[in-house]
Amino acid sequence: MSRQLLAMALAPLLGLFILGIGNGFLATLITVRLDAAGESATVIGIVSSAYFIGLALGAMFNDRLLLRIGHIRAYGSFASLVAVTVLLQGLFFDPWAWFALRLIGGWATVGVYLVIESWLLTSGDQKVRGRLLALYMISLYAAGVVGQLLLGVTSAMGDTAPFMVIGLLASLSVLPMAMIPRVSPLIEHAEPLPPLRLITMTPTGVMGSLGSGMVVAAAYTLLPLYLQRNGMSVNQVGQMMAVVILGAMLLQYPIGRWSDRHDRQMVLIGISAFCVVISAAMLWLPLTTPLLAALLFLLGGGVFALYPVAVSHAADRAPAGALVRMSQGLLLINSIGATISPLMISPVMTAMGDAGLFWAFGSLSLFFLLFFSWRRSVRPAPVPVAPFTPTTPMSNAGAELVVTEELMQGALEHEHLEDLSDVVPEVDVAEPVVGPPAEDETHIAYYDDVEQVGVRK
């Protein structure tokens, strides 16, 4: 990567890292504090869901505000609001007030990510998006690991100290962005593909994105509750959550590369089956600390890889002109899954005890295993059109980062294999080629219907 490109991306990445350290352990902190105060798993789930509701609302509407006031002013406003909501949580304790503060905080947090991701998006063209996204992922996950490790350290300083540290970090993250000597880049208002069209285009991609949001949100918000109720100190909870995020960071790329060389639907089936096995092990094995850490490391790798593999699968058959809107639509589906997850799983923990978390994990994973297996029997996966790209975007601008030059070129070369003009009628797509495939060409079996034999797949 050139020095010029690194210099352009350095300020937003540094701001992301500073903010991400505090944001990395805030969800864990809130969960353990609510549990220590004697609140039920259901109440904890409701308060936790508020953050993801805010994320979903911000993902839909914050770009309008950004277009009006510009990147740097928007970043300062959003980061300040994050700091205020966190500091207010440190000043007084009330679950329902915390619900409102977490909702506002989620809305402001996704605004911060929108500024960072849109700045990275305009820092270079499609040729360098893959490298920018890799730097983004490293900054995001590294901040998450560091943040979780700080949970025990800051908690030992006093009840309000962790909230003060997070508020300070949110305020400090403004400095790198404020010192950028550039005019704010221009962005366009995002219009994601509607859910019904996404379901028509890629049912597997939609279900994978929804399921990823559900399991990742539960891991962030309810797994700390499980750990604390099983006798772990706040410091140990932070360490175990750091292990989960470390597994997500280290295993996502190998799993993705595996999906490049194999059927992506089979990889999704494998991830789901793997999560079923991990859930069963958490329920039935005698857990020592090393074994628990190993299982959580593997669990993090599995649940965090589900979304990028699902997006890559969806991109393998989307028209080039719809790739950005498709990626943004799947992000919205992912946000919906994250919003409903704590509300669905926390009552299970209330009814069944702490083990209810992994009964819910296992049941969800089994459902996705069956769904992906059924979809593969109905419609085999297309051949990958571009290499896997690791991603955990937070905003529509970040979703667009996934659309690299390789992916766009691959989509242009493959879109004539299937007629998708009815799915995205406003997008120009290549006409499907009529007639059987040439003997030296790869046949991609999208349909089993013999009536489709006249269309080259």
Short mmCIF file of C-alpha atoms in Angstrom, two decimals:
data_model
loop_
_atom_site.label_atom_id
_atom_site.label_comp_id
_atom_site.label_asym_id
_atom_site.label_seq_id
_atom_site.Cartn_x
_atom_site.Cartn_y
_atom_site.Cartn_z
CA MET A 1 0.00 0.00 0.00
CA SER A 2 1.35 3.44 -0.94
CA ARG A 3 2.33 5.97 1.70
CA GLN A 4 -0.20 8.41 0.28
CA LEU A 5 -3.07 5.96 0.66
CA LEU A 6 -1.97 5.01 4.17
CA ALA A 7 -1.78 8.68 5.13
CA MET A 8 -5.31 9.28 3.84
CA ALA A 9 -6.68 6.32 5.79
CA LEU A 10 -4.61 6.77 8.95
CA ALA A 11 -6.79 9.38 10.69
CA PRO A 12 -10.13 7.53 10.37
CA LEU A 13 -8.50 4.23 11.32
CA LEU A 14 -6.89 5.79 14.39
CA GLY A 15 -10.23 7.29 15.38
CA LEU A 16 -11.87 3.90 14.87
CA PHE A 17 -9.26 2.17 17.04
CA ILE A 18 -9.59 4.66 19.91
CA LEU A 19 -13.38 4.59 19.91
CA GLY A 20 -13.42 0.82 19.38
CA ILE A 21 -11.44 0.17 22.56
CA GLY A 22 -14.21 1.64 24.68
CA ASN A 23 -17.04 0.33 22.55
CA GLY A 24 -15.40 -3.10 22.66
CA PHE A 25 -16.17 -3.68 26.32
CA LEU A 26 -19.23 -1.45 26.86
CA ALA A 27 -21.74 -4.19 26.04
CA THR A 28 -19.96 -6.61 28.38
CA LEU A 29 -19.80 -3.96 31.11
CA ILE A 30 -23.52 -3.23 30.91
CA THR A 31 -24.41 -6.92 31.03
CA VAL A 32 -22.29 -7.68 34.09
CA ARG A 33 -23.47 -4.54 35.90
CA LEU A 34 -27.15 -5.35 35.31
CA ASP A 35 -26.59 -8.91 36.47
CA ALA A 36 -24.70 -7.78 39.59
CA ALA A 37 -27.67 -5.53 40.40
CA GLY A 38 -29.97 -8.57 40.34
CA GLU A 39 -31.77 -7.90 37.07
CA SER A 40 -33.19 -10.89 35.20
CA ALA A 41 -31.87 -12.19 31.90
CA THR A 42 -35.03 -10.86 30.23
CA VAL A 43 -34.40 -7.31 31.44
CA ILE A 44 -30.75 -7.57 30.36
CA GLY A 45 -31.89 -8.75 26.93
CA ILE A 46 -34.30 -5.83 26.58
CA VAL A 47 -31.68 -3.25 27.54
CA SER A 48 -29.14 -4.91 25.23
CA SER A 49 -31.54 -4.89 22.30
CA ALA A 50 -31.85 -1.09 22.56
CA TYR A 51 -28.29 -0.66 21.25
CA PHE A 52 -29.01 -2.75 18.16
CA ILE A 53 -32.28 -0.91 17.56
CA GLY A 54 -30.24 2.30 17.54
CA LEU A 55 -27.74 0.75 15.14
CA ALA A 56 -30.51 -0.25 12.73
CA LEU A 57 -32.14 3.19 12.85
CA GLY A 58 -28.81 4.92 12.35
CA ALA A 59 -27.91 2.68 9.43
CA MET A 60 -31.11 3.79 7.68
CA PHE A 61 -31.11 7.52 8.41
CA ASN A 62 -27.71 8.85 9.52
CA ASP A 63 -26.39 9.31 6.00
CA ARG A 64 -28.93 12.12 5.47
CA LEU A 65 -27.43 14.04 8.40
CA LEU A 66 -23.92 13.39 7.14
CA LEU A 67 -24.81 14.83 3.74
CA ARG A 68 -26.10 18.02 5.38
CA ILE A 69 -23.35 18.88 7.87
CA GLY A 70 -20.24 17.17 6.53
CA HIS A 71 -17.95 14.43 7.82
CA ILE A 72 -15.86 16.14 10.48
CA ARG A 73 -18.74 17.99 12.14
CA ALA A 74 -20.86 14.83 11.99
CA TYR A 75 -18.09 12.79 13.57
CA GLY A 76 -17.66 15.31 16.40
CA SER A 77 -21.41 15.36 17.04
CA PHE A 78 -21.82 11.60 17.04
CA ALA A 79 -18.72 10.91 19.17
CA SER A 80 -19.77 13.54 21.71
CA LEU A 81 -23.20 11.97 21.96
CA VAL A 82 -21.62 8.55 22.53
CA ALA A 83 -19.52 10.02 25.35
CA VAL A 84 -22.53 11.72 26.96
CA THR A 85 -24.72 8.60 26.94
CA VAL A 86 -21.95 6.47 28.45
CA LEU A 87 -21.10 9.01 31.17
CA LEU A 88 -24.78 9.31 32.10
CA GLN A 89 -24.90 5.55 32.57
CA GLY A 90 -22.01 5.88 35.00
CA LEU A 91 -23.77 8.61 36.98
CA PHE A 92 -26.93 6.69 37.85
CA PHE A 93 -28.43 3.24 37.56
CA ASP A 94 -31.88 2.59 36.14
CA PRO A 95 -32.52 -0.20 33.60
CA TRP A 96 -35.17 1.71 31.67
CA ALA A 97 -33.12 4.88 31.54
CA TRP A 98 -30.22 2.73 30.36
CA PHE A 99 -32.50 1.37 27.62
CA ALA A 100 -33.05 4.90 26.29
CA LEU A 101 -29.37 5.78 26.61
CA ARG A 102 -28.28 2.59 24.84
CA LEU A 103 -30.71 3.30 21.99
CA ILE A 104 -29.33 6.82 21.55
CA GLY A 105 -25.79 5.49 21.93
CA GLY A 106 -26.35 2.87 19.23
CA TRP A 107 -27.72 5.51 16.86
CA ALA A 108 -24.70 7.75 17.51
CA THR A 109 -22.19 4.88 17.29
CA VAL A 110 -23.29 3.83 13.83
CA GLY A 111 -23.00 7.48 12.83
CA VAL A 112 -19.34 7.41 13.87
CA TYR A 113 -18.79 4.26 11.83
CA LEU A 114 -20.60 5.80 8.87
CA VAL A 115 -18.16 8.73 8.85
CA ILE A 116 -15.13 6.44 9.16
CA GLU A 117 -16.28 3.94 6.56
CA SER A 118 -17.39 6.56 4.03
CA TRP A 119 -14.03 8.34 4.42
CA LEU A 120 -12.21 5.08 3.77
CA LEU A 121 -14.52 4.41 0.83
CA THR A 122 -13.50 7.67 -0.84
CA SER A 123 -9.80 7.35 0.08
CA GLY A 124 -9.17 5.12 -2.91
CA ASP A 125 -10.86 3.45 -5.86
CA GLN A 126 -12.07 -0.14 -6.14
CA LYS A 127 -8.51 -1.35 -6.79
CA VAL A 128 -7.45 -0.67 -3.19
CA ARG A 129 -10.71 -1.33 -1.34
CA GLY A 130 -9.59 -4.81 -0.35
CA ARG A 131 -6.49 -3.43 1.39
CA LEU A 132 -8.46 -0.64 3.06
CA LEU A 133 -11.00 -3.15 4.30
CA ALA A 134 -8.20 -5.35 5.69
CA LEU A 135 -6.80 -2.39 7.67
CA TYR A 136 -10.31 -1.58 8.87
CA MET A 137 -10.85 -5.15 10.07
CA ILE A 138 -7.51 -5.26 11.89
CA SER A 139 -8.24 -1.95 13.65
CA LEU A 140 -11.77 -2.99 14.62
CA TYR A 141 -10.91 -6.44 16.00
CA ALA A 142 -7.69 -5.32 17.68
CA ALA A 143 -9.62 -2.56 19.47
CA GLY A 144 -12.22 -5.12 20.55
CA VAL A 145 -9.61 -7.43 22.05
CA VAL A 146 -7.83 -4.59 23.86
CA GLY A 147 -11.13 -3.23 25.14
CA GLN A 148 -12.24 -6.54 26.64
CA LEU A 149 -8.89 -6.92 28.38
CA LEU A 150 -9.34 -3.44 29.91
CA LEU A 151 -12.68 -4.37 31.46
CA GLY A 152 -11.17 -5.91 34.59
CA VAL A 153 -8.52 -3.21 34.92
CA THR A 154 -10.98 -0.33 34.81
CA SER A 155 -13.58 -2.09 36.99
CA ALA A 156 -10.98 -2.42 39.74
CA MET A 157 -10.70 1.39 39.84
CA GLY A 158 -14.29 1.85 40.96
CA ASP A 159 -17.87 1.52 39.78
CA THR A 160 -17.84 4.65 37.62
CA ALA A 161 -14.28 4.32 36.28
CA PRO A 162 -15.12 2.08 33.27
CA PHE A 163 -17.81 4.49 32.07
CA MET A 164 -15.42 7.42 32.50
CA VAL A 165 -12.72 5.64 30.48
CA ILE A 166 -15.16 4.85 27.65
CA GLY A 167 -16.40 8.44 27.61
CA LEU A 168 -12.83 9.75 27.52
CA LEU A 169 -11.94 7.43 24.63
CA ALA A 170 -15.03 8.50 22.64
CA SER A 171 -14.05 12.16 23.10
CA LEU A 172 -10.39 11.47 22.30
CA SER A 173 -11.31 9.72 19.03
CA VAL A 174 -12.40 13.10 17.62
CA LEU A 175 -8.83 14.43 17.54
CA PRO A 176 -7.49 12.41 14.55
CA MET A 177 -10.52 13.32 12.45
CA ALA A 178 -10.45 16.98 13.49
CA MET A 179 -6.85 17.35 12.31
CA ILE A 180 -7.49 16.05 8.78
CA PRO A 181 -6.46 18.82 6.35
CA ARG A 182 -8.98 17.78 3.69
CA VAL A 183 -12.40 18.73 2.41
CA SER A 184 -15.07 16.22 3.34
CA PRO A 185 -15.58 13.60 0.62
CA LEU A 186 -18.93 13.41 -1.11
CA ILE A 187 -21.25 10.46 -0.61
CA GLU A 188 -24.64 9.60 -2.05
CA HIS A 189 -27.74 8.68 -0.10
CA ALA A 190 -27.98 4.88 0.10
CA GLU A 191 -30.99 2.93 -1.14
CA PRO A 192 -30.56 -0.74 -0.13
CA LEU A 193 -32.38 -3.45 -2.06
CA PRO A 194 -35.75 -4.18 -0.41
CA PRO A 195 -35.93 -7.41 1.64
CA LEU A 196 -38.39 -9.12 -0.72
CA ARG A 197 -36.06 -8.66 -3.69
CA LEU A 198 -33.14 -9.88 -1.64
CA ILE A 199 -35.09 -13.00 -0.71
CA THR A 200 -35.89 -13.58 -4.39
CA MET A 201 -32.27 -13.11 -5.39
CA THR A 202 -30.51 -14.94 -2.55
CA PRO A 203 -32.56 -16.70 0.16
CA THR A 204 -29.36 -18.24 1.53
CA GLY A 205 -27.63 -14.88 1.75
CA VAL A 206 -30.61 -13.33 3.54
CA MET A 207 -30.90 -16.17 6.05
CA GLY A 208 -27.14 -16.21 6.66
CA SER A 209 -27.12 -12.46 7.31
CA LEU A 210 -30.13 -12.67 9.62
CA GLY A 211 -28.66 -15.62 11.52
CA SER A 212 -25.29 -13.94 11.87
CA GLY A 213 -26.90 -10.87 13.43
CA MET A 214 -28.74 -13.06 15.91
CA VAL A 215 -25.79 -15.13 17.09
CA VAL A 216 -23.23 -12.29 17.14
CA ALA A 217 -25.56 -10.03 19.15
CA ALA A 218 -26.18 -12.84 21.63
CA ALA A 219 -22.43 -13.44 21.93
CA TYR A 220 -21.75 -9.78 22.70
CA THR A 221 -24.62 -9.23 25.14
CA LEU A 222 -25.62 -12.55 26.75
CA LEU A 223 -22.41 -14.57 26.77
CA PRO A 224 -20.92 -12.27 29.48
CA LEU A 225 -24.02 -13.02 31.56
CA TYR A 226 -23.45 -16.77 31.15
CA LEU A 227 -19.79 -16.42 32.15
CA GLN A 228 -20.44 -14.28 35.21
CA ARG A 229 -23.23 -16.54 36.47
CA ASN A 230 -20.84 -19.47 36.19
CA GLY A 231 -18.54 -17.97 38.79
CA MET A 232 -16.15 -15.83 36.76
CA SER A 233 -14.91 -12.46 37.96
CA VAL A 234 -15.32 -9.34 35.85
CA ASN A 235 -11.67 -9.59 34.84
CA GLN A 236 -12.09 -13.22 33.74
CA VAL A 237 -15.26 -12.35 31.80
CA GLY A 238 -13.32 -9.71 29.89
CA GLN A 239 -10.53 -12.15 29.14
CA MET A 240 -12.93 -14.78 27.81
CA MET A 241 -14.72 -12.21 25.63
CA ALA A 242 -11.32 -11.16 24.28
CA VAL A 243 -10.73 -14.81 23.34
CA VAL A 244 -14.04 -14.84 21.42
CA ILE A 245 -13.08 -11.74 19.43
CA LEU A 246 -9.57 -13.09 18.85
CA GLY A 247 -11.12 -16.24 17.37
CA ALA A 248 -13.26 -14.08 15.09
CA MET A 249 -10.21 -12.14 13.92
CA LEU A 250 -7.93 -15.13 13.31
CA LEU A 251 -10.36 -17.68 11.87
CA GLN A 252 -12.54 -15.56 9.58
CA TYR A 253 -10.02 -15.37 6.76
CA PRO A 254 -9.09 -19.11 6.68
CA ILE A 255 -12.79 -20.01 6.64
CA GLY A 256 -13.35 -17.52 3.85
CA ARG A 257 -10.49 -18.88 1.77
CA TRP A 258 -11.96 -22.34 2.27
CA SER A 259 -15.21 -21.01 0.80
CA ASP A 260 -13.28 -19.79 -2.28
CA ARG A 261 -12.16 -23.32 -3.07
CA HIS A 262 -15.41 -25.08 -2.22
CA ASP A 263 -19.16 -24.68 -2.53
CA ARG A 264 -20.03 -21.64 -0.33
CA GLN A 265 -23.34 -23.26 0.62
CA MET A 266 -21.41 -26.26 1.93
CA VAL A 267 -19.24 -23.89 3.96
CA LEU A 268 -22.36 -22.31 5.48
CA ILE A 269 -23.64 -25.79 6.26
CA GLY A 270 -20.28 -26.65 7.83
CA ILE A 271 -20.25 -23.47 9.97
CA SER A 272 -23.78 -24.22 11.20
CA ALA A 273 -22.92 -27.83 12.03
CA PHE A 274 -19.74 -26.67 13.78
CA CYS A 275 -21.75 -24.25 15.95
CA VAL A 276 -24.16 -27.06 16.87
CA VAL A 277 -21.20 -29.17 18.03
CA ILE A 278 -19.68 -26.28 20.02
CA SER A 279 -23.03 -25.60 21.69
CA ALA A 280 -23.39 -29.27 22.63
CA ALA A 281 -19.87 -29.27 24.07
CA MET A 282 -20.64 -26.19 26.16
CA LEU A 283 -23.73 -27.93 27.53
CA TRP A 284 -22.41 -31.39 28.26
CA LEU A 285 -18.64 -31.36 28.71
CA PRO A 286 -17.02 -30.66 32.11
CA LEU A 287 -15.55 -27.25 31.38
CA THR A 288 -12.10 -26.41 32.68
CA THR A 289 -10.78 -22.90 32.02
CA PRO A 290 -8.47 -23.95 29.14
CA LEU A 291 -11.23 -26.01 27.51
CA LEU A 292 -13.73 -23.15 27.88
CA ALA A 293 -11.26 -20.72 26.30
CA ALA A 294 -10.66 -23.12 23.39
CA LEU A 295 -14.39 -23.60 22.79
CA LEU A 296 -15.07 -19.87 22.92
CA PHE A 297 -12.20 -19.21 20.51
CA LEU A 298 -13.73 -21.66 18.03
CA LEU A 299 -17.22 -20.29 18.63
CA GLY A 300 -16.03 -16.77 17.83
CA GLY A 301 -14.47 -17.99 14.60
CA GLY A 302 -17.68 -19.74 13.59
CA VAL A 303 -20.34 -17.16 14.38
CA PHE A 304 -18.38 -14.17 13.08
CA ALA A 305 -17.58 -15.94 9.77
CA LEU A 306 -21.23 -16.60 8.99
CA TYR A 307 -22.03 -13.08 7.75
CA PRO A 308 -19.09 -12.52 5.35
CA VAL A 309 -19.49 -15.99 3.81
CA ALA A 310 -23.23 -15.35 3.34
CA VAL A 311 -22.49 -11.99 1.69
CA SER A 312 -19.88 -13.59 -0.56
CA HIS A 313 -22.39 -16.26 -1.57
CA ALA A 314 -24.99 -13.60 -2.38
CA ALA A 315 -22.46 -11.62 -4.42
CA ASP A 316 -21.69 -14.69 -6.54
CA ARG A 317 -25.01 -14.31 -8.36
CA ALA A 318 -25.89 -10.62 -8.05
CA PRO A 319 -25.70 -8.36 -11.14
CA ALA A 320 -22.77 -5.97 -11.06
CA GLY A 321 -25.09 -2.96 -10.94
CA ALA A 322 -26.87 -4.28 -7.84
CA LEU A 323 -23.82 -5.33 -5.78
CA VAL A 324 -23.68 -2.22 -3.60
CA ARG A 325 -27.43 -2.11 -2.93
CA MET A 326 -27.45 -5.85 -2.25
CA SER A 327 -24.62 -5.54 0.28
CA GLN A 328 -26.41 -2.65 1.99
CA GLY A 329 -29.67 -4.61 2.09
CA LEU A 330 -27.99 -7.61 3.69
CA LEU A 331 -26.47 -5.28 6.30
CA LEU A 332 -29.98 -4.11 7.19
CA ILE A 333 -31.14 -7.73 7.47
CA ASN A 334 -28.17 -8.40 9.74
CA SER A 335 -29.16 -5.45 11.94
CA ILE A 336 -32.70 -6.78 12.24
CA GLY A 337 -31.33 -10.13 13.42
CA ALA A 338 -29.14 -8.39 16.01
CA THR A 339 -32.13 -6.39 17.26
CA ILE A 340 -34.43 -9.35 17.88
CA SER A 341 -31.81 -11.74 19.22
CA PRO A 342 -31.51 -10.53 22.85
CA LEU A 343 -35.30 -10.23 23.04
CA MET A 344 -35.70 -13.85 21.90
CA ILE A 345 -32.86 -15.56 23.75
CA SER A 346 -32.94 -13.81 27.12
CA PRO A 347 -36.39 -15.24 28.05
CA VAL A 348 -34.98 -18.69 27.25
CA MET A 349 -32.21 -18.06 29.78
CA THR A 350 -34.77 -16.86 32.31
CA ALA A 351 -36.83 -20.03 31.86
CA MET A 352 -34.01 -22.59 31.50
CA GLY A 353 -31.16 -20.98 33.42
CA ASP A 354 -27.74 -20.01 32.11
CA ALA A 355 -27.55 -23.10 29.90
CA GLY A 356 -30.49 -21.69 27.95
CA LEU A 357 -28.01 -19.54 26.02
CA PHE A 358 -26.37 -22.55 24.41
CA TRP A 359 -29.66 -24.39 23.97
CA ALA A 360 -30.73 -21.33 21.97
CA PHE A 361 -27.38 -21.20 20.12
CA GLY A 362 -27.61 -24.87 19.27
CA SER A 363 -31.24 -24.67 18.16
CA LEU A 364 -30.61 -21.66 15.93
CA SER A 365 -27.54 -23.29 14.41
CA LEU A 366 -29.50 -26.49 13.76
CA PHE A 367 -32.25 -24.51 12.05
CA PHE A 368 -29.73 -22.78 9.79
CA LEU A 369 -28.05 -26.11 9.07
CA LEU A 370 -31.36 -27.54 7.87
CA PHE A 371 -32.24 -24.41 5.89
CA PHE A 372 -28.88 -24.21 4.09
CA SER A 373 -29.03 -27.96 3.34
CA TRP A 374 -32.52 -27.56 1.89
CA ARG A 375 -31.48 -24.59 -0.25
CA ARG A 376 -28.51 -26.51 -1.59
CA SER A 377 -30.79 -29.39 -2.60
CA VAL A 378 -33.11 -26.95 -4.39
CA ARG A 379 -30.51 -24.66 -5.92
CA PRO A 380 -26.79 -25.50 -5.96
CA ALA A 381 -24.41 -22.65 -5.27
CA PRO A 382 -22.86 -20.68 -8.14
CA VAL A 383 -19.14 -20.74 -8.74
CA PRO A 384 -17.40 -17.95 -6.75
CA VAL A 385 -16.89 -14.88 -8.94
CA ALA A 386 -14.24 -13.25 -6.73
CA PRO A 387 -12.09 -14.11 -3.69
CA PHE A 388 -13.68 -13.94 -0.24
CA THR A 389 -13.45 -10.58 1.54
CA PRO A 390 -13.53 -10.55 5.37
CA THR A 391 -15.96 -7.92 6.58
CA THR A 392 -17.99 -6.71 9.54
CA PRO A 393 -19.35 -3.39 8.25
CA MET A 394 -21.41 -1.16 10.53
CA SER A 395 -22.92 1.23 7.96
CA ASN A 396 -24.07 1.39 4.35
CA ALA A 397 -20.77 3.01 3.37
CA GLY A 398 -18.89 0.10 4.93
CA ALA A 399 -21.07 -2.35 3.03
CA GLU A 400 -19.95 -0.65 -0.16
CA LEU A 401 -16.30 -1.25 0.78
CA VAL A 402 -16.94 -4.94 0.15
CA VAL A 403 -17.51 -4.24 -3.56
CA THR A 404 -13.92 -4.50 -4.76
CA GLU A 405 -12.65 -4.31 -8.33
CA GLU A 406 -12.29 -8.10 -8.46
CA LEU A 407 -15.88 -8.61 -7.33
CA MET A 408 -17.27 -6.07 -9.81
CA GLN A 409 -15.31 -7.60 -12.69
CA GLY A 410 -16.35 -11.12 -11.72
CA ALA A 411 -20.00 -10.11 -11.55
CA LEU A 412 -19.82 -8.49 -15.00
CA GLU A 413 -18.34 -11.66 -16.46
CA HIS A 414 -20.95 -13.97 -14.89
CA GLU A 415 -24.19 -11.98 -14.91
CA HIS A 416 -25.19 -13.28 -18.35
CA LEU A 417 -25.44 -16.81 -16.91
CA GLU A 418 -28.85 -16.11 -15.40
CA ASP A 419 -31.69 -13.72 -16.16
CA LEU A 420 -32.11 -11.51 -13.09
CA SER A 421 -33.81 -8.58 -14.84
CA ASP A 422 -37.08 -9.26 -12.99
CA VAL A 423 -35.35 -9.26 -9.60
CA VAL A 424 -33.67 -5.88 -10.05
CA PRO A 425 -35.59 -4.30 -12.96
CA GLU A 426 -34.00 -0.87 -12.46
CA VAL A 427 -30.49 -2.31 -12.98
CA ASP A 428 -29.08 -2.97 -16.43
CA VAL A 429 -27.95 -6.58 -16.70
CA ALA A 430 -26.47 -8.58 -19.54
CA GLU A 431 -28.88 -10.64 -21.59
CA PRO A 432 -28.71 -14.36 -20.70
CA VAL A 433 -27.12 -16.43 -23.44
CA VAL A 434 -29.57 -18.83 -25.09
CA GLY A 435 -28.57 -22.37 -25.84
CA PRO A 436 -26.62 -25.10 -24.05
CA PRO A 437 -23.17 -24.25 -22.70
CA ALA A 438 -20.18 -25.00 -24.86
CA GLU A 439 -18.41 -28.26 -24.07
CA ASP A 440 -15.32 -26.44 -22.78
CA GLU A 441 -17.29 -24.10 -20.51
CA THR A 442 -18.16 -24.71 -16.88
CA HIS A 443 -21.83 -25.39 -16.32
CA ILE A 444 -23.23 -23.69 -13.23
CA ALA A 445 -26.39 -25.51 -12.19
CA TYR A 446 -28.56 -22.77 -10.73
CA TYR A 447 -31.77 -24.67 -11.37
CA ASP A 448 -32.77 -28.31 -11.50
CA ASP A 449 -35.89 -27.50 -13.53
CA VAL A 450 -35.64 -29.07 -16.98
CA GLU A 451 -37.62 -26.15 -18.38
CA GLN A 452 -34.58 -23.97 -17.74
CA VAL A 453 -32.36 -26.13 -19.95
CA GLY A 454 -32.62 -23.55 -22.71
CA VAL A 455 -30.71 -21.02 -20.61
CA ARG A 456 -26.99 -21.41 -20.15
CA LYS A 457 -26.38 -21.41 -16.40
#
